[in-house]
XYZ file of N, CA and C in Angstrom:
519
model
N -107.766 -31.531 -72.765
C -107.728 -32.797 -72.627
C -105.965 -32.688 -72.967
N -105.083 -33.421 -72.007
C -103.530 -33.610 -72.363
C -103.376 -34.582 -73.301
N -102.677 -34.448 -74.097
C -102.050 -35.835 -74.927
C -102.018 -37.010 -74.603
N -101.239 -37.248 -73.290
C -101.711 -38.329 -72.992
C -102.038 -38.273 -71.653
N -103.125 -38.940 -71.211
C -103.989 -39.101 -69.674
C -103.591 -39.804 -69.317
N -102.952 -39.486 -67.448
C -102.363 -40.727 -67.135
C -103.270 -41.411 -66.440
N -104.565 -41.309 -66.593
C -105.813 -42.521 -66.042
C -106.041 -43.453 -66.883
N -105.186 -43.399 -68.253
C -105.559 -44.833 -69.310
C -104.241 -45.163 -69.070
N -103.073 -44.869 -68.652
C -101.969 -45.826 -68.168
C -102.287 -46.393 -66.963
N -102.926 -45.856 -66.221
C -103.387 -46.592 -65.223
C -104.353 -47.685 -65.110
N -105.396 -47.218 -65.985
C -106.176 -48.667 -66.336
C -105.967 -49.487 -67.363
N -105.050 -49.237 -68.080
C -104.756 -50.325 -69.362
C -103.235 -50.488 -69.453
N -102.910 -51.802 -69.159
C -101.860 -52.665 -68.665
C -100.751 -52.457 -70.255
N -101.737 -52.830 -71.228
C -101.142 -52.903 -72.580
C -100.804 -51.652 -73.179
N -101.507 -50.230 -72.813
C -100.686 -48.819 -72.834
C -99.387 -48.713 -72.260
N -99.030 -49.295 -70.986
C -98.117 -48.894 -70.224
C -97.004 -49.764 -71.506
N -97.170 -51.001 -71.938
C -96.604 -51.886 -72.550
C -96.233 -51.098 -73.764
N -97.191 -50.193 -74.377
C -96.801 -49.809 -75.622
C -95.958 -48.526 -75.453
N -96.101 -47.674 -74.372
C -95.195 -46.463 -74.245
C -94.020 -47.307 -74.005
N -93.714 -47.766 -72.831
C -92.224 -48.876 -73.036
C -91.551 -49.212 -73.770
N -92.383 -50.209 -74.683
C -91.791 -50.539 -75.868
C -91.673 -49.324 -76.850
N -92.218 -48.795 -76.820
C -92.267 -47.409 -78.106
C -90.572 -46.753 -77.744
N -90.672 -46.601 -76.473
C -89.262 -45.987 -75.848
C -88.182 -46.651 -76.445
N -88.012 -47.801 -75.856
C -86.920 -48.638 -76.487
C -86.738 -49.116 -78.052
N -87.568 -49.387 -78.599
C -87.563 -49.288 -80.177
C -87.431 -47.918 -81.007
N -88.045 -47.126 -80.294
C -87.597 -45.746 -80.685
C -86.272 -45.064 -80.517
N -85.488 -45.568 -79.572
C -84.031 -45.223 -79.231
C -83.156 -45.794 -79.744
N -83.401 -47.338 -80.164
C -82.816 -48.248 -80.813
C -82.749 -47.921 -82.167
N -83.850 -47.219 -82.820
C -83.920 -46.737 -84.047
C -83.129 -45.383 -84.427
N -83.035 -44.746 -83.636
C -82.515 -43.393 -83.245
C -80.733 -43.823 -83.499
N -80.780 -44.510 -82.592
C -79.400 -45.224 -82.637
C -78.863 -45.834 -83.935
N -79.938 -46.562 -84.372
C -79.183 -46.868 -86.058
C -79.026 -45.914 -87.027
N -80.195 -45.002 -87.039
C -80.541 -43.830 -87.699
C -79.108 -42.905 -87.643
N -78.854 -42.638 -86.528
C -77.337 -41.851 -86.295
C -76.337 -42.588 -87.035
N -75.805 -44.271 -86.575
C -74.906 -44.727 -87.199
C -75.155 -44.680 -88.661
N -76.182 -44.813 -89.596
C -76.272 -44.555 -90.632
C -76.035 -43.391 -91.030
N -76.019 -42.349 -90.384
C -75.986 -41.022 -91.012
C -74.707 -40.823 -91.066
N -73.810 -41.318 -89.520
C -72.406 -41.017 -89.900
C -71.773 -42.203 -91.004
N -71.811 -43.022 -91.024
C -71.188 -43.882 -91.885
C -71.446 -43.573 -93.381
N -72.954 -43.189 -93.686
C -72.785 -42.350 -94.936
C -72.186 -41.225 -95.462
N -71.780 -40.358 -94.425
C -71.110 -39.034 -94.305
C -69.740 -39.635 -94.411
N -69.439 -40.610 -94.037
C -67.623 -41.099 -93.944
C -67.489 -41.825 -95.087
N -68.597 -42.698 -95.688
C -68.219 -43.084 -96.911
C -67.961 -42.097 -98.152
N -69.118 -41.172 -97.983
C -69.165 -40.166 -98.988
C -68.082 -39.221 -99.203
N -67.547 -38.762 -97.863
C -66.325 -38.077 -97.638
C -65.107 -38.917 -98.288
N -65.205 -39.952 -98.243
C -63.762 -40.537 -98.317
C -63.604 -40.870 -99.687
N -65.350 -40.764 -100.609
C -65.115 -41.164 -101.772
C -65.064 -39.703 -102.777
N -65.457 -39.006 -102.249
C -65.693 -37.535 -102.768
C -64.230 -36.827 -102.894
N -64.172 -36.505 -101.182
C -62.948 -35.706 -101.210
C -61.653 -36.548 -101.278
N -61.492 -37.695 -100.693
C -60.306 -38.589 -100.655
C -60.113 -39.348 -102.096
N -61.042 -39.662 -102.894
C -61.052 -40.248 -104.246
C -60.876 -41.687 -103.963
N -61.565 -42.401 -102.902
C -61.431 -43.867 -102.405
C -62.183 -44.566 -103.292
N -61.670 -45.739 -103.664
C -62.657 -46.722 -104.605
C -63.300 -47.504 -104.063
N -64.038 -48.246 -104.833
C -64.981 -49.318 -104.002
C -64.653 -50.369 -103.007
N -62.798 -51.236 -103.295
C -62.390 -51.916 -102.306
C -62.303 -51.104 -100.892
N -61.808 -49.712 -101.150
C -61.468 -48.933 -99.722
C -63.196 -48.541 -98.862
N -64.318 -48.870 -99.566
C -65.359 -48.546 -99.032
C -66.342 -49.744 -98.993
N -66.013 -50.807 -99.402
C -67.007 -51.892 -99.692
C -67.866 -52.236 -97.945
N -66.784 -52.306 -97.163
C -67.179 -52.947 -95.801
C -68.173 -52.060 -95.054
N -67.911 -50.613 -95.249
C -69.091 -49.525 -94.716
C -69.958 -49.479 -95.372
N -69.753 -49.807 -96.682
C -71.018 -49.712 -97.538
C -72.255 -50.986 -96.900
N -71.841 -52.409 -96.854
C -72.204 -53.400 -96.281
C -72.616 -53.227 -94.671
N -71.968 -52.484 -94.079
C -72.550 -52.039 -93.074
C -73.757 -51.288 -92.983
N -73.612 -50.553 -93.924
C -74.737 -49.435 -94.512
C -75.860 -50.205 -94.821
N -75.811 -51.209 -95.427
C -76.844 -51.965 -95.982
C -77.531 -53.174 -94.512
N -76.506 -53.418 -93.767
C -76.977 -53.856 -92.396
C -78.057 -53.062 -91.957
N -77.309 -51.801 -91.440
C -78.028 -51.160 -90.837
C -79.619 -50.462 -91.366
N -79.332 -50.416 -92.679
C -80.840 -50.157 -93.514
C -81.777 -51.281 -92.874
N -81.599 -52.611 -92.936
C -81.896 -53.857 -92.585
C -82.359 -53.860 -91.357
N -81.566 -53.347 -90.207
C -81.889 -53.231 -88.994
C -83.108 -52.457 -88.317
N -83.000 -51.109 -89.235
C -84.102 -49.946 -89.239
C -85.414 -50.643 -89.482
N -85.364 -50.994 -90.904
C -86.564 -51.716 -91.313
C -86.938 -52.945 -90.427
N -86.469 -53.964 -89.470
C -86.782 -54.939 -88.780
C -87.440 -54.003 -87.251
N -86.864 -52.773 -86.816
C -87.113 -52.466 -85.650
C -88.517 -51.753 -86.382
N -89.132 -50.799 -87.349
C -89.950 -50.610 -87.499
C -91.273 -51.143 -87.506
N -90.790 -52.740 -88.561
C -92.164 -53.586 -88.219
C -92.465 -53.912 -86.850
N -91.221 -54.054 -85.919
C -91.431 -54.637 -84.531
C -92.195 -53.762 -83.820
N -91.795 -52.307 -84.075
C -92.935 -51.047 -83.502
C -93.933 -51.118 -83.969
N -94.587 -51.187 -85.289
C -95.747 -51.317 -85.824
C -96.393 -52.469 -85.225
N -95.360 -53.619 -85.150
C -96.464 -54.791 -84.798
C -96.519 -54.804 -82.973
N -96.034 -54.225 -82.185
C -96.200 -53.767 -80.648
C -97.158 -52.999 -80.522
N -97.093 -51.914 -81.451
C -98.316 -50.816 -81.294
C -99.588 -51.547 -81.358
N -99.433 -52.227 -82.389
C -101.202 -53.213 -83.018
C -101.633 -54.030 -81.945
N -100.420 -54.900 -81.532
C -100.902 -55.609 -80.485
C -101.300 -54.842 -79.420
N -100.162 -53.627 -78.898
C -100.665 -53.548 -77.380
C -102.077 -52.629 -77.257
N -102.330 -52.107 -78.717
C -103.599 -50.800 -78.686
C -104.738 -51.874 -78.830
N -104.687 -53.320 -79.244
C -105.772 -54.304 -79.444
C -106.037 -54.818 -77.901
N -104.686 -55.193 -77.191
C -104.989 -55.545 -75.904
C -105.857 -54.617 -75.159
N -104.950 -53.560 -75.258
C -105.679 -52.382 -74.156
C -107.004 -51.989 -74.163
N -107.707 -52.052 -75.732
C -108.742 -51.748 -76.294
C -109.650 -52.835 -75.661
N -109.309 -54.221 -75.676
C -110.187 -55.240 -75.035
C -110.285 -55.369 -73.480
N -109.180 -54.546 -72.640
C -109.027 -54.532 -71.215
C -110.097 -53.712 -70.947
N -110.009 -52.296 -71.712
C -110.800 -51.563 -71.333
C -112.229 -51.544 -71.478
N -112.652 -52.561 -72.515
C -113.968 -52.726 -72.775
C -114.492 -54.138 -71.903
N -113.621 -54.451 -71.585
C -114.103 -55.859 -70.445
C -114.451 -55.014 -69.448
N -113.457 -53.767 -68.704
C -113.851 -52.795 -67.808
C -115.511 -52.325 -67.555
N -115.650 -51.972 -69.058
C -116.645 -51.459 -68.736
C -117.952 -51.972 -69.168
N -117.743 -53.130 -69.618
C -118.948 -54.244 -69.311
C -118.902 -54.410 -68.313
N -118.255 -54.750 -67.244
C -118.098 -55.271 -65.951
C -118.945 -53.995 -65.094
N -118.498 -52.986 -65.007
C -119.025 -51.663 -64.661
C -120.527 -51.548 -64.905
N -120.814 -51.512 -66.344
C -122.235 -51.486 -66.874
C -123.083 -52.780 -65.948
N -122.434 -53.837 -66.066
C -123.315 -55.116 -65.265
C -123.331 -55.128 -63.843
N -122.063 -54.122 -63.157
C -122.640 -53.876 -61.815
C -123.944 -52.980 -61.506
N -123.850 -52.205 -62.455
C -125.046 -50.802 -62.378
C -126.460 -51.585 -62.307
N -126.672 -52.614 -63.113
C -127.743 -53.455 -62.838
C -128.180 -53.332 -64.479
N -129.551 -53.794 -64.679
C -130.733 -53.880 -65.631
C -131.397 -52.812 -65.786
N -131.215 -52.478 -64.739
C -132.553 -51.153 -64.456
C -131.871 -49.993 -65.069
N -130.420 -50.058 -64.987
C -129.535 -48.914 -65.671
C -129.459 -48.936 -67.009
N -129.328 -50.082 -67.370
C -128.850 -50.384 -68.910
C -130.440 -49.994 -69.483
N -131.236 -50.716 -69.161
C -132.805 -50.825 -69.875
C -133.180 -48.971 -70.188
N -132.508 -47.983 -69.609
C -132.895 -46.775 -69.533
C -132.371 -45.972 -70.774
N -132.100 -44.753 -70.651
C -131.778 -44.027 -71.948
C -130.234 -44.538 -72.103
N -129.417 -45.341 -71.110
C -128.273 -45.192 -71.212
C -127.824 -46.493 -71.880
N -128.636 -47.247 -72.571
C -128.329 -48.552 -73.282
C -127.594 -48.303 -74.304
N -128.505 -47.361 -74.956
C -127.931 -46.841 -76.681
C -126.201 -46.533 -76.378
N -126.022 -45.410 -75.409
C -125.194 -45.079 -75.602
C -123.511 -46.303 -74.941
N -124.284 -46.859 -74.109
C -123.339 -48.136 -73.753
C -122.616 -48.926 -75.179
N -123.732 -49.298 -75.888
C -123.223 -49.822 -76.813
C -122.601 -49.284 -77.901
N -122.831 -48.136 -78.043
C -121.718 -47.052 -79.219
C -120.495 -46.928 -78.220
N -120.381 -47.011 -76.812
C -119.428 -46.732 -76.478
C -118.400 -48.095 -76.225
N -119.191 -49.369 -75.951
C -118.722 -50.435 -76.031
C -117.710 -51.022 -77.388
N -118.657 -50.240 -78.396
C -118.507 -50.853 -79.710
C -117.421 -49.779 -80.611
N -117.737 -48.658 -81.220
C -117.306 -47.825 -82.269
C -115.999 -46.775 -81.213
N -116.697 -46.427 -80.118
C -116.079 -45.592 -79.315
C -115.186 -46.040 -78.677
N -114.873 -47.364 -78.324
C -113.468 -47.921 -77.468
C -112.600 -48.128 -78.798
N -113.451 -48.559 -80.117
C -112.645 -49.016 -81.142
C -111.788 -47.773 -81.773
N -112.110 -46.629 -81.715
C -111.748 -45.071 -82.159
C -110.545 -45.047 -81.470
N -109.927 -45.940 -80.456
C -108.874 -45.546 -79.673
C -107.630 -46.073 -80.364
N -107.838 -47.089 -80.900
C -107.159 -47.991 -81.636
C -106.138 -47.034 -82.479
N -106.184 -46.041 -83.352
C -105.162 -45.207 -83.929
C -104.630 -44.515 -82.997
N -105.109 -44.097 -81.762
C -104.646 -42.977 -81.202
C -103.481 -43.705 -80.110
N -103.948 -45.329 -79.688
C -103.028 -46.085 -79.402
C -101.854 -46.477 -79.949
N -102.287 -46.935 -81.128
C -101.339 -47.517 -81.904
C -100.431 -46.418 -82.641
N -100.636 -45.534 -82.807
C -100.122 -44.476 -83.861
C -99.483 -43.124 -82.979
N -100.812 -42.432 -82.834
C -100.153 -41.488 -81.539
C -99.648 -41.456 -80.756
N -99.702 -42.338 -79.488
C -99.000 -42.684 -78.675
C -97.434 -42.963 -78.880
N -96.882 -43.622 -80.041
C -95.730 -43.750 -79.886
C -94.855 -42.765 -80.415
N -95.843 -41.863 -81.671
C -95.486 -40.589 -82.080
C -95.030 -39.606 -80.999
N -95.760 -39.418 -79.834
C -95.868 -38.391 -79.173
C -94.450 -38.623 -77.999
N -94.398 -40.156 -78.072
C -93.232 -40.556 -76.818
C -92.014 -40.188 -78.086
N -91.740 -40.455 -79.328
C -90.440 -40.689 -79.950
C -90.372 -38.916 -80.567
N -91.348 -38.030 -80.348
C -91.290 -36.902 -80.580
C -90.259 -36.074 -79.647
N -90.659 -36.579 -78.076
C -90.013 -36.153 -77.272
C -88.437 -36.431 -77.070
N -88.135 -37.892 -77.810
C -86.819 -38.499 -77.251
C -85.805 -38.433 -78.439
N -86.397 -38.298 -79.868
C -85.888 -38.371 -80.750
C -84.675 -36.907 -80.726
N -85.185 -35.653 -80.637
C -84.281 -34.579 -80.613
C -83.383 -34.595 -79.569
N -83.601 -34.960 -78.335
C -82.513 -35.196 -77.398
C -81.816 -36.354 -77.321
N -81.712 -37.674 -78.124
C -81.238 -38.395 -78.472
C -79.815 -37.411 -79.417
N -80.599 -37.399 -80.420
C -79.720 -36.513 -81.427
C -78.454 -35.102 -80.857
N -79.427 -34.806 -80.028
C -78.439 -33.406 -79.177
C -77.683 -34.415 -78.250
N -77.857 -35.061 -77.738
C -76.489 -36.014 -77.160
C -75.449 -36.752 -77.973
N -75.805 -36.883 -79.096
C -74.819 -37.496 -79.976
C -74.141 -36.457 -80.267
N -74.610 -35.072 -80.492
C -74.160 -34.098 -81.220
C -73.191 -33.391 -80.726
N -73.330 -33.505 -79.318
C -72.516 -33.136 -77.918
C -71.186 -33.774 -78.036
N -71.166 -35.058 -78.226
C -69.924 -35.734 -78.409
C -69.147 -35.616 -79.686
N -70.276 -35.336 -80.836
C -69.245 -35.247 -82.081
C -68.954 -34.218 -82.546
N -69.651 -32.702 -82.005
C -69.351 -31.590 -82.585
C -70.003 -30.656 -81.795
N -69.308 -30.288 -80.733
C -69.896 -29.247 -79.885
C -70.763 -28.045 -80.444
N -70.302 -27.290 -80.835
C -70.661 -25.910 -82.189
C -72.081 -26.591 -82.722
N -72.351 -27.516 -83.183
C -73.426 -27.818 -83.974
C -74.436 -28.399 -82.776
N -73.902 -28.831 -81.548
C -74.817 -29.621 -80.449
C -75.182 -27.928 -79.627
N -74.547 -26.841 -79.524
C -74.984 -25.658 -79.035
C -75.809 -24.843 -79.828
N -75.540 -25.094 -81.263
C -76.856 -24.518 -82.505
C -78.427 -25.325 -82.103
N -78.306 -26.509 -82.161
C -79.160 -27.278 -82.417
C -80.250 -27.176 -80.686
N -79.385 -27.130 -79.626
C -79.870 -27.054 -78.376
C -81.009 -25.479 -78.366
N -79.903 -24.323 -78.768
C -80.713 -23.244 -78.973
C -81.884 -22.656 -79.989
N -82.039 -23.485 -81.036
C -82.837 -23.450 -82.092
C -83.989 -24.460 -81.670
N -83.356 -25.686 -81.033
C -84.630 -27.009 -80.765
C -86.026 -25.880 -80.075
N -85.874 -25.284 -79.304
C -87.179 -24.949 -79.059
C -87.638 -23.735 -79.332
N -87.376 -23.360 -80.655
C -87.992 -23.039 -81.726
C -89.237 -23.494 -82.641
N -89.006 -24.886 -82.710
C -89.602 -25.824 -83.526
C -91.132 -25.212 -83.241
N -91.651 -25.732 -82.135
C -93.410 -25.102 -81.924
C -93.600 -24.263 -82.087
N -92.997 -22.916 -82.318
C -93.201 -21.662 -82.362
C -93.326 -21.927 -84.570
């Protein structure tokens, strides 16, 4: 079984919305995280190395606090989008299942298939919720986050970018 079944994307529009929303929110979150790390490193370097005092770094520390709030808002939005999209996709799949079962007729449902249909329409489809709401967004982000960090590193420090590019493929191993 593939981590992301293309048939699921074709069948449930909510899944496509979830994946697209996860990509957008994930990239925004990565950008906020990178900005936060750069800003924090800049403030710490100024305070520790240059001996800067509070008035010198106050604006950057406030910007850091704003970035923390932005990341929290993005995380909440991503969670809410995932929850709603998963609920919508499951409802759509359940509707398609019941329409298909109705088309097969009462004789088919009266046989040994009735119990299987009830389980599938109930707990079977409900079991997809965590897959859709949690696993799929993380699957998308696990592919995008390292690439986004690598793109930033290329602009910030080419040597570090080369080291990361060489060692990144070793992570699955």
